[in-house]
Short mmCIF file of C-alpha atoms in Angstrom, two decimals:
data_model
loop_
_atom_site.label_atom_id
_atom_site.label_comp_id
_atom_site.label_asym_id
_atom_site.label_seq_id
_atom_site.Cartn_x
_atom_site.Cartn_y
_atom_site.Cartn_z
CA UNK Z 163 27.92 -51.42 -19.01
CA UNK Z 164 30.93 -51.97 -16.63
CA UNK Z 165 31.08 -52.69 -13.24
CA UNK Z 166 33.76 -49.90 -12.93
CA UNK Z 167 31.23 -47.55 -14.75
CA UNK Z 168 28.91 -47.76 -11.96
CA UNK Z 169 30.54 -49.01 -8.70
CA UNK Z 170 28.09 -47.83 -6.20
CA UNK Z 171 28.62 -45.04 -3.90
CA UNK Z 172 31.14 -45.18 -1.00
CA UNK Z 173 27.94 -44.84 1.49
CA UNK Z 174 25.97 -47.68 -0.43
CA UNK Z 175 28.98 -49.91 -0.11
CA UNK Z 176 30.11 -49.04 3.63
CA UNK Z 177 26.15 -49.74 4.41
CA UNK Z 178 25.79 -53.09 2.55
CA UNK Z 179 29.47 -55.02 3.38
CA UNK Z 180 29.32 -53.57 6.54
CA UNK Z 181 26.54 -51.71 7.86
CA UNK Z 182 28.28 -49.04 8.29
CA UNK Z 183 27.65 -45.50 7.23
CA UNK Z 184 30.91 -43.80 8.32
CA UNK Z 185 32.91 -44.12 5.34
CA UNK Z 186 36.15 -41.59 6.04
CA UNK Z 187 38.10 -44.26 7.84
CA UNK Z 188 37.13 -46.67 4.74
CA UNK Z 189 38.99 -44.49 2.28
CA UNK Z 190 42.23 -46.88 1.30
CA UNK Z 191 39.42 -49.65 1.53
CA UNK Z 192 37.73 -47.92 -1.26
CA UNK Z 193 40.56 -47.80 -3.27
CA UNK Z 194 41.28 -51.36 -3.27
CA UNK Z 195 37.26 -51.62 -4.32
CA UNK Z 196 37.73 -49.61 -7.08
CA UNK Z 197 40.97 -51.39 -7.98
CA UNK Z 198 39.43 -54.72 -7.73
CA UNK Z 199 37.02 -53.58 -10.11
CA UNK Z 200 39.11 -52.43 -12.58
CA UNK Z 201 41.20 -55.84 -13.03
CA UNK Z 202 38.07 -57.45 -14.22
CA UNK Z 203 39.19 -56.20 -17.50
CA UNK Z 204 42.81 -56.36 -17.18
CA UNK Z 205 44.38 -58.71 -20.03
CA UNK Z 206 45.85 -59.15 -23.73
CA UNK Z 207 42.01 -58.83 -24.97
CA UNK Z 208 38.27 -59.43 -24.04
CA UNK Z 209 38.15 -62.78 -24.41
CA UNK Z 210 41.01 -63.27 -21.51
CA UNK Z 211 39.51 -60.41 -19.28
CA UNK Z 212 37.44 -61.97 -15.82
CA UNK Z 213 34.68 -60.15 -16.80
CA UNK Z 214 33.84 -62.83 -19.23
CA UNK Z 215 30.77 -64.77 -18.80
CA UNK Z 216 30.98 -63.02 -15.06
CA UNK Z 217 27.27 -62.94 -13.73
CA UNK Z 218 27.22 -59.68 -11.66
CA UNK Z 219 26.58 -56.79 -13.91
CA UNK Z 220 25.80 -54.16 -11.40
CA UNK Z 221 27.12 -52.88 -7.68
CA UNK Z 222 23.35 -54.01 -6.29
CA UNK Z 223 24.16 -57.83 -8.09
CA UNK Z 224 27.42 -57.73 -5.93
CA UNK Z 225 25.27 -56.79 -2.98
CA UNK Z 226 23.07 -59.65 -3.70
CA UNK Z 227 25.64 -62.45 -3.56
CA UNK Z 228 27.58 -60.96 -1.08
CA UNK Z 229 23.83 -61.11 1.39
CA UNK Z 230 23.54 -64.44 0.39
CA UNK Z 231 26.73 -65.64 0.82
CA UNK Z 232 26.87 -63.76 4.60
CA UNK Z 233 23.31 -65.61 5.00
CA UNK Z 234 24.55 -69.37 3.62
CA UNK Z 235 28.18 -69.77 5.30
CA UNK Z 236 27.29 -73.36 6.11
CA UNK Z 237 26.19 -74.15 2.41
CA UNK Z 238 28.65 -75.97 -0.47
CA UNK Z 239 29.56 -73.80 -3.88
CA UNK Z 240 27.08 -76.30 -5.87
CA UNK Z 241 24.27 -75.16 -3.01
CA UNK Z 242 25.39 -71.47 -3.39
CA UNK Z 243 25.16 -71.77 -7.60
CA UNK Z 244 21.69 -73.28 -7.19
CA UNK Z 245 20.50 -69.98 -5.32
CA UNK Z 246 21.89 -67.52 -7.30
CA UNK Z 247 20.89 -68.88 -10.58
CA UNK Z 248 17.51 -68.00 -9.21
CA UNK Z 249 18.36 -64.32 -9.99
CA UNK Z 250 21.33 -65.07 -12.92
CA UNK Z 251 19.17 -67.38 -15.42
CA UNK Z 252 21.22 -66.86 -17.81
CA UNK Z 253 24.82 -67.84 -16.65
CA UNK Z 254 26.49 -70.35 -16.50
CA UNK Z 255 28.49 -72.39 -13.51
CA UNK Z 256 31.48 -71.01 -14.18
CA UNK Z 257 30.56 -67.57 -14.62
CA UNK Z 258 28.60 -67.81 -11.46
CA UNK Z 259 31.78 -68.99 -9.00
CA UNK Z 260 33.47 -66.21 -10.57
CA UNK Z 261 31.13 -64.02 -9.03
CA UNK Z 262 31.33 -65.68 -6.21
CA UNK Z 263 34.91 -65.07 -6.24
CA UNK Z 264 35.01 -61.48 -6.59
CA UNK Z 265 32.17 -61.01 -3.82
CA UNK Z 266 34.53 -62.92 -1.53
CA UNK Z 267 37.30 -60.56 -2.61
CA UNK Z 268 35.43 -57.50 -2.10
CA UNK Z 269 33.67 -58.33 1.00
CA UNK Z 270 36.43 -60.09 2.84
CA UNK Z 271 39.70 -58.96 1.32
CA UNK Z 272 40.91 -62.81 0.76
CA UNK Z 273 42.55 -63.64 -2.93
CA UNK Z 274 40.31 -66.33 -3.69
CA UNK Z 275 40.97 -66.28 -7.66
CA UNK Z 276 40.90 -68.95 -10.46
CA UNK Z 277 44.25 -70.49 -11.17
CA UNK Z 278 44.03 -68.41 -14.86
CA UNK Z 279 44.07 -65.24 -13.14
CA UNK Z 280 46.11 -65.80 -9.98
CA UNK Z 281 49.00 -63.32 -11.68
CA UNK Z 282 46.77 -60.49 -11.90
CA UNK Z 283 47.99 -59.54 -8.17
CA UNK Z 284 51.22 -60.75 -8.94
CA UNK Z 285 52.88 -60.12 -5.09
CA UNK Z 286 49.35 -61.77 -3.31
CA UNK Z 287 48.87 -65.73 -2.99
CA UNK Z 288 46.08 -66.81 -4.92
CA UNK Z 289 43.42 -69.50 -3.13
CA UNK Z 290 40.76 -71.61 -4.85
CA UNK Z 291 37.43 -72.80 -3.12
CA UNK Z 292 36.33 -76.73 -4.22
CA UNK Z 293 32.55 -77.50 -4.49
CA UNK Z 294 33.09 -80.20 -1.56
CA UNK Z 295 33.45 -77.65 1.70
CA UNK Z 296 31.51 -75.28 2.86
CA UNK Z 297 32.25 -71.69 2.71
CA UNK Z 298 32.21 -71.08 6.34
CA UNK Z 299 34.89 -74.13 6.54
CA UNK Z 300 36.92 -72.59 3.85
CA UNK Z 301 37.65 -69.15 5.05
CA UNK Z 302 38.36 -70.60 8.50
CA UNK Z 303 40.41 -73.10 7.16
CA UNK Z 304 42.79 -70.00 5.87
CA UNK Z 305 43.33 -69.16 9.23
CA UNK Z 306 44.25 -72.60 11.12
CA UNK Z 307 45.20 -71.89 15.06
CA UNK Z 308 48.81 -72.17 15.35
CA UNK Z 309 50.40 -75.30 15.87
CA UNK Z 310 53.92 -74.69 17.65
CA UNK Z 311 53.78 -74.16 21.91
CA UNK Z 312 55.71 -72.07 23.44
CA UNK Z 313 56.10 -71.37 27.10
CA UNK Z 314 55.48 -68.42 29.25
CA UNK Z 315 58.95 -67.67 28.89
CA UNK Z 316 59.64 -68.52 25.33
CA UNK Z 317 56.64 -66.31 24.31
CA UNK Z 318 58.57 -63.21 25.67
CA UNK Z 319 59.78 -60.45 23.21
CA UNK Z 320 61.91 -57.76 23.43
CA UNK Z 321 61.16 -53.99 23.21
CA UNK Z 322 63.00 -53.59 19.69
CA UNK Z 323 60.51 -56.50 17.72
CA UNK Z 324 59.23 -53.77 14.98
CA UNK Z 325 59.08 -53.87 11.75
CA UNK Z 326 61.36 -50.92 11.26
CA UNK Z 327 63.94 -52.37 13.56
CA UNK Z 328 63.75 -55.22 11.28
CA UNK Z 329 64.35 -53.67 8.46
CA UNK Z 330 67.16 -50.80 9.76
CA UNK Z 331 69.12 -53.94 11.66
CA UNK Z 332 67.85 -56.81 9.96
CA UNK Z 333 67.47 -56.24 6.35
CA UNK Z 334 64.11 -57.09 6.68
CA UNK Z 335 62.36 -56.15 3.29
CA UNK Z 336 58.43 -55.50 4.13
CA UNK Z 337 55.63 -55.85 1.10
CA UNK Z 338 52.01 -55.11 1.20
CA UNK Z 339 49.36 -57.24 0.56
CA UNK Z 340 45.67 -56.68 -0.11
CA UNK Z 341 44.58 -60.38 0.63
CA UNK Z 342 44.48 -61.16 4.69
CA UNK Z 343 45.10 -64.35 4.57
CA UNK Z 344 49.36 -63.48 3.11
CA UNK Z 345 49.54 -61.14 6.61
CA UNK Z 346 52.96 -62.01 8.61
CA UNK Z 347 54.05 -64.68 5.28
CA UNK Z 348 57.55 -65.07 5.67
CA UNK Z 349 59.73 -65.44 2.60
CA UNK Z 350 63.08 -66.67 4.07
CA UNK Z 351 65.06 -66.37 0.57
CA UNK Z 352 64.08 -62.68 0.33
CA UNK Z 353 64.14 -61.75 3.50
CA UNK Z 354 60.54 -60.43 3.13
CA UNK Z 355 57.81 -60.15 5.25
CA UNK Z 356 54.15 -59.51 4.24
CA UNK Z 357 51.95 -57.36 5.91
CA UNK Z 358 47.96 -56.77 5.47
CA UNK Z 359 47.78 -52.99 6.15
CA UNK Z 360 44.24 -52.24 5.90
CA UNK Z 361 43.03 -51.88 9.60
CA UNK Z 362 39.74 -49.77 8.65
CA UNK Z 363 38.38 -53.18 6.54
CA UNK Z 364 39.29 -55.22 9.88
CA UNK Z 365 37.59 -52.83 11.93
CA UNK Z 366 34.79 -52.86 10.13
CA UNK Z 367 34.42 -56.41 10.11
CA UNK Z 368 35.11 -56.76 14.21
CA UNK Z 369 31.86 -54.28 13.87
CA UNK Z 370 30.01 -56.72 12.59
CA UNK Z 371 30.64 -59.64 14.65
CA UNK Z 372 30.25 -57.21 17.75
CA UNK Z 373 27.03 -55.64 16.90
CA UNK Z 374 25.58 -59.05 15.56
CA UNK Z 375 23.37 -59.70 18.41
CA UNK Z 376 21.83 -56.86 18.41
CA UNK Z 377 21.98 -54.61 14.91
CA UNK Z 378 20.43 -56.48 11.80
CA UNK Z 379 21.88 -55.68 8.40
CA UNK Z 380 21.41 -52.27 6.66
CA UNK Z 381 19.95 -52.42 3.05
CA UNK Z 382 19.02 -49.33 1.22
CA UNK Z 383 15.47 -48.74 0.12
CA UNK Z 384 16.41 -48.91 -3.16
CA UNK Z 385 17.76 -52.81 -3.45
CA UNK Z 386 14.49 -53.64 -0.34
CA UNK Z 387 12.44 -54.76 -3.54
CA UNK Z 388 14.95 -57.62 -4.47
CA UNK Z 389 15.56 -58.67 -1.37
CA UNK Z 390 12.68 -59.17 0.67
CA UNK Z 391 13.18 -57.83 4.22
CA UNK Z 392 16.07 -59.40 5.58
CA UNK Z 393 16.85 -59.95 9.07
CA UNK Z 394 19.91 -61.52 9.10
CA UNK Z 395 23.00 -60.12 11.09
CA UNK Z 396 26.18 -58.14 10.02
CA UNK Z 397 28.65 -61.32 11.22
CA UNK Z 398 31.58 -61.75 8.88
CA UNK Z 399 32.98 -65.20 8.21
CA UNK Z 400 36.42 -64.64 9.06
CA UNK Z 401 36.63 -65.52 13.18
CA UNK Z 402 36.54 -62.45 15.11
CA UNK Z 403 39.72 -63.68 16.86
CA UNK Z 404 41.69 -64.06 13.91
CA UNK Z 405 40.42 -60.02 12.93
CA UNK Z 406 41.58 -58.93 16.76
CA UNK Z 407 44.53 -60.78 16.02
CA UNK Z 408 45.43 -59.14 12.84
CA UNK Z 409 45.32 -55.37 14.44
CA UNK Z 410 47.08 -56.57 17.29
CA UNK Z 411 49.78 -57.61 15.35
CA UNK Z 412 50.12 -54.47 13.15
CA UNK Z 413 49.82 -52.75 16.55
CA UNK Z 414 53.30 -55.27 17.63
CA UNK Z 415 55.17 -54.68 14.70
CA UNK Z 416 53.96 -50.78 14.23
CA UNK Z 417 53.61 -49.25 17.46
CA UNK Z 418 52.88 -45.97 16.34
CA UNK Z 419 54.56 -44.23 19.27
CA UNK Z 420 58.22 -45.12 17.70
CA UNK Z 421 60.08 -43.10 15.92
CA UNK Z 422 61.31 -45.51 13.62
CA UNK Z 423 58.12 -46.61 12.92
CA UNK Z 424 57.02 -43.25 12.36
CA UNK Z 425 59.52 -42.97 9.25
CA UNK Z 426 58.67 -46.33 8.03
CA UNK Z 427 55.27 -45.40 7.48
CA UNK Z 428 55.65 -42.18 6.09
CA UNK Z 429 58.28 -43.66 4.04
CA UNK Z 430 55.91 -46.18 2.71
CA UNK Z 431 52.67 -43.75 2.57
CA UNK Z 432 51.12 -46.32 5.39
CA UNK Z 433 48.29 -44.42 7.41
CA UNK Z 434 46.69 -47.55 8.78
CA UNK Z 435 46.76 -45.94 12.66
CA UNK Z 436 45.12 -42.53 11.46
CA UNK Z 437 42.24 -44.11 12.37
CA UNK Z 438 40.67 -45.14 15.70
CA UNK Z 439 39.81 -46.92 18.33
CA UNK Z 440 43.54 -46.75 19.43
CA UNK Z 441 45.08 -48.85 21.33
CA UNK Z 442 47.39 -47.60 24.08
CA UNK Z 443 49.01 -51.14 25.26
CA UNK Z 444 51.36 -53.38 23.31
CA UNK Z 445 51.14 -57.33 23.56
CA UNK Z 446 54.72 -58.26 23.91
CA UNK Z 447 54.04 -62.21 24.50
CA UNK Z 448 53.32 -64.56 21.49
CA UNK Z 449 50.66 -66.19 23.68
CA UNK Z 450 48.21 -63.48 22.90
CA UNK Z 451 48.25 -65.22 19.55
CA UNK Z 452 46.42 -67.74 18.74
CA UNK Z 453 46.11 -68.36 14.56
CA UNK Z 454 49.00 -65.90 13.72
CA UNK Z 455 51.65 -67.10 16.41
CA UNK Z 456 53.31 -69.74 13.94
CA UNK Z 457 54.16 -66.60 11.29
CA UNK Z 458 55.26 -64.55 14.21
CA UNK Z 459 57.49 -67.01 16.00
CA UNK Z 460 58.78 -67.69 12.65
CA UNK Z 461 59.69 -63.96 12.54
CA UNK Z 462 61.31 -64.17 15.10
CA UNK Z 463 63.86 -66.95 14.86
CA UNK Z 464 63.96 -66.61 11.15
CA UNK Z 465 64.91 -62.79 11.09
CA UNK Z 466 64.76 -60.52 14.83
CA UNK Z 467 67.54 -63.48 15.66
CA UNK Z 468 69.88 -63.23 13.10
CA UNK Z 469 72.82 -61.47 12.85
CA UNK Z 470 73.36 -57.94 11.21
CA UNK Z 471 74.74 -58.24 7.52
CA UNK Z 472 76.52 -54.98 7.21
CA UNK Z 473 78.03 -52.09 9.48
CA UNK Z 474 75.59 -49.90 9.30
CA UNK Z 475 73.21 -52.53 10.70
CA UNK Z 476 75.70 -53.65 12.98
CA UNK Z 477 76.12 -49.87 14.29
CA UNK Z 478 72.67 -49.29 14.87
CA UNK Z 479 71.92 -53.24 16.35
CA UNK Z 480 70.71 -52.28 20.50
CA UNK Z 481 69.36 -55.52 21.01
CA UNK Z 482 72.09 -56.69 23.51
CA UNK Z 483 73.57 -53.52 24.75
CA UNK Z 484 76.52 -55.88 26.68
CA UNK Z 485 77.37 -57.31 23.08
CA UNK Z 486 76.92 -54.30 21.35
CA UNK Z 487 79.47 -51.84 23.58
CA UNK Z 488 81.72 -55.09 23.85
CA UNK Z 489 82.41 -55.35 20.21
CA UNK Z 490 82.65 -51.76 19.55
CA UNK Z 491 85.16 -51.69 22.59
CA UNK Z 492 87.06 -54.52 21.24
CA UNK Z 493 86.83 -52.92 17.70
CA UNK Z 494 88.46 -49.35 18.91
CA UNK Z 495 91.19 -51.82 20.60
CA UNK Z 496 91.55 -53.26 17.52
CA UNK Z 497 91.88 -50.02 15.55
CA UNK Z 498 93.98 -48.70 18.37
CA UNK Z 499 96.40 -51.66 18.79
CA UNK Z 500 96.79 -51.20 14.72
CA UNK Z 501 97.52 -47.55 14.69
CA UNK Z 502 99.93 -47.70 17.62
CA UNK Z 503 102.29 -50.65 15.05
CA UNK Z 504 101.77 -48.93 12.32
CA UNK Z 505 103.10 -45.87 13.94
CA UNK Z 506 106.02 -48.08 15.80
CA UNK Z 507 106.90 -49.72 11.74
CA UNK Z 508 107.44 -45.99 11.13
CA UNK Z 509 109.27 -45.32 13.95
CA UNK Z 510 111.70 -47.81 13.49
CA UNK Z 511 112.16 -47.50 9.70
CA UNK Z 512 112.80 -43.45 10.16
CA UNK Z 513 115.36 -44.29 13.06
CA UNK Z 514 116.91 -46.73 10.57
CA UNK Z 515 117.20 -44.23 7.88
CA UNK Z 516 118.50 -41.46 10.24
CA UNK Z 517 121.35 -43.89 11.17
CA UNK Z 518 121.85 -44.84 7.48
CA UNK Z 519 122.33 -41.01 6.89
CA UNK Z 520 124.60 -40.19 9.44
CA UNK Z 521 126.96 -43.59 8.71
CA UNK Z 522 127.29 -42.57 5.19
#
């Protein structure tokens, strides 16, 4: 049997990763679930497929080594292995950091992938986890704090910093990725920008480090006989700073009350702010940042800085009003100024013409 033959209900799911058994505002998380799911068996045949030799077999074997995992943060790979062979006998090492790997990928939404199978998302970075750090070290080493100061004043930014305005003025090009740890990567040759849309997964993991101290971990009746009771709280790996982080910037660069942005979404079939809790106010300082502020500065200099590459970017560019009705002035004096000798060149060659007539 496939895991994509049985995938566990949306409820089961919601309640295990998260502890959670509102599942509406999970719905474009689900889809990535299912989707991660089905490239287990995406390839040229079975033998290339990353099903192969995988250990899980069933949604409540996910469960498992995601619950252990959540439980063991401060543990190596070769520690991890050692537990979960306890309930996998039969695999072997590699199948069981596979598994590993796609409970990472479910749970937390980071692309950590053998290098064999890093194409299979061809648009999302690939990372791969040694067997000499921990895996509370490695996921926080995917978010290092940012290492470029800026001042009170260099921090500042304008009104017009959105995405859209980006890509209208900028020819910003904007790609979504399903792996957090690609949100705000900059590719300068393309001129595109990656964004991690799904804001009901980080939600749900701000959740769990909130209710931590004092909500302990849901697990259906059904799975109560292979685990034992556990007691162990909801709290993600991923820092709940970089997670607030991560909505705050979607909230920068999407502010939901702009039109633009509005379109863009629409556009792009983005309904990341259907969802609460909304946030009325807009950080407009890059000091509210702490892990992403390098990618956003970046952003800035890289791309909200430069010029317009075309007129119809340069028509609709308001981020110096001064400049922007000084070169259109200076343009219409320019058009003007060529009108009015084109129109005296006529002038004088019909006056020349009339006098060649009336001479002959």
């Amino acid at each position: 049997m496939k895991l994509t033959d049985r995938p566990g209900s949306r409820l089961e799911i919601a309640q295990a990763f998260f502890g959670q058994e509102q599942v509406d505002a999970l719905q474009k998380y689900f889809v990535y679930y299912h989707e991660e799911l089905g490239l287990l068996h995406k390839g040229i045949s079975e033998e290339s497929w990353q099903s192969k030799g995988l250990a899980v077999k069933t949604y409540e074997d996910i469960f498992h080594v995601v619950s252990l995992l959540r439980d063991n943060g401060h543990s190596r790979r070769p520690q991890l292995r050692q537990r979960l062979a306890v309930r996998f006998r039969s695999s072997d090492d590699p199948g069981l950091n596979r598994s590993i790997n796609l409970a990472i990928r479910l749970w937390l939404m980071v692309n950590i992938q053998e290098p064999e199978f890093g194409g299979l998302r061809h648009q999302t970075t690939s990372v791969q986890w040694d067997d000499e750090s921990t895996l509370l070290a490695f996921v926080q080493s995917l978010f290092p704090p940012s290492q470029w100061p800026v001042t009170a004043q260099s921090s500042r930014l304008g009104p017009h910093f959105t995405a859209a305005f980006m890509q209208d003025v900028c020819g910003l090009s904007i790609e979504w990725t399903t792996s957090l740890h690609d949100h705000l990567r900059l590719d300068r040759l393309r001129k595109a920008l990656k964004i991690f849309p799904y804001k009901c997964h980080l939600q749900a993991l701000i959740d769990g480090h909130q209710n931590s101290t004092d909500k302990k971990r849901y697990v259906p009746d059904l799975f109560r006989s292979s685990y034992g009771k556990l007691t162990n709280s909801l709290r993600p790996l991923i820092p709940l700073k970089v997670l607030k982080e991560t909505k705050l910037s979607l909230n920068l660069l999407f502010p939901f009350w702009d039109d633009r942005t509005v379109y863009l979404l629409e556009k792009e079939k983005q309904d990341f702010h259907a969802y609460g809790p909304f946030e009325v106010t807009r950080s407009l300082t890059l000091l509210d940042f702490d892990h992403w502020r390098d990618r956003l500065l970046e952003l800035h200099e890289e791309i909200f800085q430069s010029p317009p590459v075309s007129w119809a970017q340069l028509w609709r560019d308001r981020r110096s009003p001064q400049q922007f009705w000084t070169f259109w002035v200076a343009m219409m004096i320019m058009i003007l100024t060529v009108v009015s000798t084109v129109a005296t060149i006529i002038q004088a060659w019909a006056t020349l013409k009339a006098l060649d007539q009336i001479s002959s």
